[in-house]
Amino acid sequence: MSSLPVYGWRLAPPGYATFRQLRAQGLRPGGQDVAAVLERPRRRRGPLVAYLYRVDRAKPVRSMTPARWAALAKANAAQQVCPNCRQDAGYRIPTSLGMCVTCAFPEEQCAA
């Protein structure tokens, strides 16, 4: 079992990045293993842990294919249909309500 280098918060050397930092640069880990661990201490619980990847081994993010765009559009369209009135709300239905705002609050109709 190999041990990974552990760095303190904000003390990681250049050339390492978290997944989110890679994504912000238009990169992805590309199948590489975690290269190091970043730990942020907390008072009453264990430390927060972030995994670091090497930037020089990262690969560019894959572009969206037409099939993926179509699947994403279909999924977004399905989340806009109210299950109560079966109408397209024109926005994503809030999961907290489970239905469009018009069906959830029928007494508060807009007077405009």
PDB file of C-alpha atoms in Angstrom:
ATOM      1  CA  MET A   1       0.000   0.000   0.000  1.00  0.00           C
ATOM      2  CA  SER A   2       1.517   3.287  -1.057  1.00  0.00           C
ATOM      3  CA  SER A   3       1.008   6.323   1.101  1.00  0.00           C
ATOM      4  CA  LEU A   4       0.067   9.614  -0.469  1.00  0.00           C
ATOM      5  CA  PRO A   5       1.730  12.894   0.451  1.00  0.00           C
ATOM      6  CA  VAL A   6      -0.454  14.984   2.748  1.00  0.00           C
ATOM      7  CA  TYR A   7      -0.362  18.774   2.545  1.00  0.00           C
ATOM      8  CA  GLY A   8      -1.851  21.336   4.877  1.00  0.00           C
ATOM      9  CA  TRP A   9      -4.524  23.796   3.821  1.00  0.00           C
ATOM     10  CA  ARG A  10      -3.230  26.202   1.127  1.00  0.00           C
ATOM     11  CA  LEU A  11       0.218  24.573   1.218  1.00  0.00           C
ATOM     12  CA  ALA A  12       0.011  22.297  -1.815  1.00  0.00           C
ATOM     13  CA  PRO A  13       2.916  22.736  -4.241  1.00  0.00           C
ATOM     14  CA  PRO A  14       2.333  24.022  -7.776  1.00  0.00           C
ATOM     15  CA  GLY A  15       1.388  21.378 -10.287  1.00  0.00           C
ATOM     16  CA  TYR A  16      -1.394  19.856  -8.169  1.00  0.00           C
ATOM     17  CA  ALA A  17      -5.087  20.727  -8.408  1.00  0.00           C
ATOM     18  CA  THR A  18      -8.416  19.496  -7.068  1.00  0.00           C
ATOM     19  CA  PHE A  19     -11.098  18.176  -9.402  1.00  0.00           C
ATOM     20  CA  ARG A  20     -12.924  21.500  -9.388  1.00  0.00           C
ATOM     21  CA  GLN A  21      -9.742  23.422 -10.088  1.00  0.00           C
ATOM     22  CA  LEU A  22      -8.998  21.112 -13.025  1.00  0.00           C
ATOM     23  CA  ARG A  23     -12.517  21.599 -14.359  1.00  0.00           C
ATOM     24  CA  ALA A  24     -12.160  25.378 -14.123  1.00  0.00           C
ATOM     25  CA  GLN A  25      -9.069  25.061 -16.340  1.00  0.00           C
ATOM     26  CA  GLY A  26     -10.979  22.918 -18.853  1.00  0.00           C
ATOM     27  CA  LEU A  27      -9.258  19.707 -17.738  1.00  0.00           C
ATOM     28  CA  ARG A  28     -10.229  16.360 -16.203  1.00  0.00           C
ATOM     29  CA  PRO A  29      -8.163  13.823 -14.238  1.00  0.00           C
ATOM     30  CA  GLY A  30      -8.191  11.471 -17.225  1.00  0.00           C
ATOM     31  CA  GLY A  31      -7.986   8.200 -15.322  1.00  0.00           C
ATOM     32  CA  GLN A  32      -5.006   9.089 -13.176  1.00  0.00           C
ATOM     33  CA  ASP A  33      -4.964   8.083  -9.543  1.00  0.00           C
ATOM     34  CA  VAL A  34      -5.057  10.599  -6.709  1.00  0.00           C
ATOM     35  CA  ALA A  35      -1.564  12.062  -6.391  1.00  0.00           C
ATOM     36  CA  ALA A  36      -1.822  13.779  -2.988  1.00  0.00           C
ATOM     37  CA  VAL A  37      -4.220  14.716  -0.216  1.00  0.00           C
ATOM     38  CA  LEU A  38      -4.993  18.168   1.118  1.00  0.00           C
ATOM     39  CA  GLU A  39      -6.245  18.416   4.701  1.00  0.00           C
ATOM     40  CA  ARG A  40      -7.981  21.306   6.393  1.00  0.00           C
ATOM     41  CA  PRO A  41      -8.167  20.901  10.174  1.00  0.00           C
ATOM     42  CA  ARG A  42     -11.417  21.421  12.044  1.00  0.00           C
ATOM     43  CA  ARG A  43     -11.951  21.894  15.773  1.00  0.00           C
ATOM     44  CA  ARG A  44     -14.471  19.263  16.746  1.00  0.00           C
ATOM     45  CA  ARG A  45     -14.414  16.801  13.866  1.00  0.00           C
ATOM     46  CA  GLY A  46     -11.887  15.151  11.624  1.00  0.00           C
ATOM     47  CA  PRO A  47     -10.150  17.213   8.964  1.00  0.00           C
ATOM     48  CA  LEU A  48     -11.743  18.103   5.663  1.00  0.00           C
ATOM     49  CA  VAL A  49     -10.010  16.187   2.896  1.00  0.00           C
ATOM     50  CA  ALA A  50      -9.519  17.182  -0.745  1.00  0.00           C
ATOM     51  CA  TYR A  51      -7.858  14.934  -3.286  1.00  0.00           C
ATOM     52  CA  LEU A  52      -5.222  16.441  -5.544  1.00  0.00           C
ATOM     53  CA  TYR A  53      -4.376  15.410  -9.100  1.00  0.00           C
ATOM     54  CA  ARG A  54      -1.320  16.253 -11.166  1.00  0.00           C
ATOM     55  CA  VAL A  55      -2.022  18.971 -13.711  1.00  0.00           C
ATOM     56  CA  ASP A  56       0.600  17.731 -16.185  1.00  0.00           C
ATOM     57  CA  ARG A  57      -1.189  14.365 -16.460  1.00  0.00           C
ATOM     58  CA  ALA A  58      -4.670  15.861 -16.825  1.00  0.00           C
ATOM     59  CA  LYS A  59      -6.507  15.622 -20.133  1.00  0.00           C
ATOM     60  CA  PRO A  60      -8.856  18.100 -21.789  1.00  0.00           C
ATOM     61  CA  VAL A  61     -12.565  17.843 -21.033  1.00  0.00           C
ATOM     62  CA  ARG A  62     -14.471  15.880 -23.650  1.00  0.00           C
ATOM     63  CA  SER A  63     -16.838  17.937 -25.756  1.00  0.00           C
ATOM     64  CA  MET A  64     -20.566  17.273 -25.758  1.00  0.00           C
ATOM     65  CA  THR A  65     -21.805  15.061 -28.588  1.00  0.00           C
ATOM     66  CA  PRO A  66     -25.128  15.762 -30.348  1.00  0.00           C
ATOM     67  CA  ALA A  67     -26.646  12.731 -28.608  1.00  0.00           C
ATOM     68  CA  ARG A  68     -25.638  14.068 -25.189  1.00  0.00           C
ATOM     69  CA  TRP A  69     -27.075  17.506 -26.016  1.00  0.00           C
ATOM     70  CA  ALA A  70     -30.341  15.838 -27.069  1.00  0.00           C
ATOM     71  CA  ALA A  71     -30.507  13.739 -23.881  1.00  0.00           C
ATOM     72  CA  LEU A  72     -29.840  16.807 -21.727  1.00  0.00           C
ATOM     73  CA  ALA A  73     -32.543  18.813 -23.509  1.00  0.00           C
ATOM     74  CA  LYS A  74     -35.033  15.953 -23.070  1.00  0.00           C
ATOM     75  CA  ALA A  75     -34.265  15.665 -19.344  1.00  0.00           C
ATOM     76  CA  ASN A  76     -34.631  19.429 -18.824  1.00  0.00           C
ATOM     77  CA  ALA A  77     -37.915  19.475 -20.750  1.00  0.00           C
ATOM     78  CA  ALA A  78     -39.295  16.665 -18.582  1.00  0.00           C
ATOM     79  CA  GLN A  79     -38.558  18.654 -15.421  1.00  0.00           C
ATOM     80  CA  GLN A  80     -40.629  21.598 -16.698  1.00  0.00           C
ATOM     81  CA  VAL A  81     -43.935  19.718 -17.006  1.00  0.00           C
ATOM     82  CA  CYS A  82     -46.183  20.018 -13.960  1.00  0.00           C
ATOM     83  CA  PRO A  83     -47.412  16.594 -12.787  1.00  0.00           C
ATOM     84  CA  ASN A  84     -50.608  18.186 -11.475  1.00  0.00           C
ATOM     85  CA  CYS A  85     -51.903  20.185 -14.461  1.00  0.00           C
ATOM     86  CA  ARG A  86     -49.669  18.591 -17.161  1.00  0.00           C
ATOM     87  CA  GLN A  87     -48.737  22.046 -18.518  1.00  0.00           C
ATOM     88  CA  ASP A  88     -45.258  23.229 -19.475  1.00  0.00           C
ATOM     89  CA  ALA A  89     -44.415  25.712 -16.739  1.00  0.00           C
ATOM     90  CA  GLY A  90     -41.589  27.349 -18.709  1.00  0.00           C
ATOM     91  CA  TYR A  91     -39.194  26.825 -15.786  1.00  0.00           C
ATOM     92  CA  ARG A  92     -37.847  23.899 -13.814  1.00  0.00           C
ATOM     93  CA  ILE A  93     -40.450  22.645 -11.310  1.00  0.00           C
ATOM     94  CA  PRO A  94     -39.139  23.098  -7.735  1.00  0.00           C
ATOM     95  CA  THR A  95     -38.733  19.758  -5.987  1.00  0.00           C
ATOM     96  CA  SER A  96     -39.822  21.398  -2.732  1.00  0.00           C
ATOM     97  CA  LEU A  97     -43.271  22.052  -4.235  1.00  0.00           C
ATOM     98  CA  GLY A  98     -43.557  19.065  -6.561  1.00  0.00           C
ATOM     99  CA  MET A  99     -45.771  21.105  -8.896  1.00  0.00           C
ATOM    100  CA  CYS A 100     -45.802  24.455 -10.656  1.00  0.00           C
ATOM    101  CA  VAL A 101     -46.234  27.604  -8.588  1.00  0.00           C
ATOM    102  CA  THR A 102     -49.708  28.222 -10.048  1.00  0.00           C
ATOM    103  CA  CYS A 103     -50.941  24.828  -8.819  1.00  0.00           C
ATOM    104  CA  ALA A 104     -49.135  25.094  -5.481  1.00  0.00           C
ATOM    105  CA  PHE A 105     -50.558  28.530  -4.634  1.00  0.00           C
ATOM    106  CA  PRO A 106     -53.862  28.915  -6.520  1.00  0.00           C
ATOM    107  CA  GLU A 107     -55.220  31.642  -4.183  1.00  0.00           C
ATOM    108  CA  GLU A 108     -52.270  33.958  -4.926  1.00  0.00           C
ATOM    109  CA  GLN A 109     -53.015  34.673  -8.587  1.00  0.00           C
ATOM    110  CA  CYS A 110     -51.186  37.600 -10.080  1.00  0.00           C
ATOM    111  CA  ALA A 111     -53.373  40.701 -10.520  1.00  0.00           C
ATOM    112  CA  ALA A 112     -51.320  42.018 -13.452  1.00  0.00           C
TER     113      ALA A 112
END
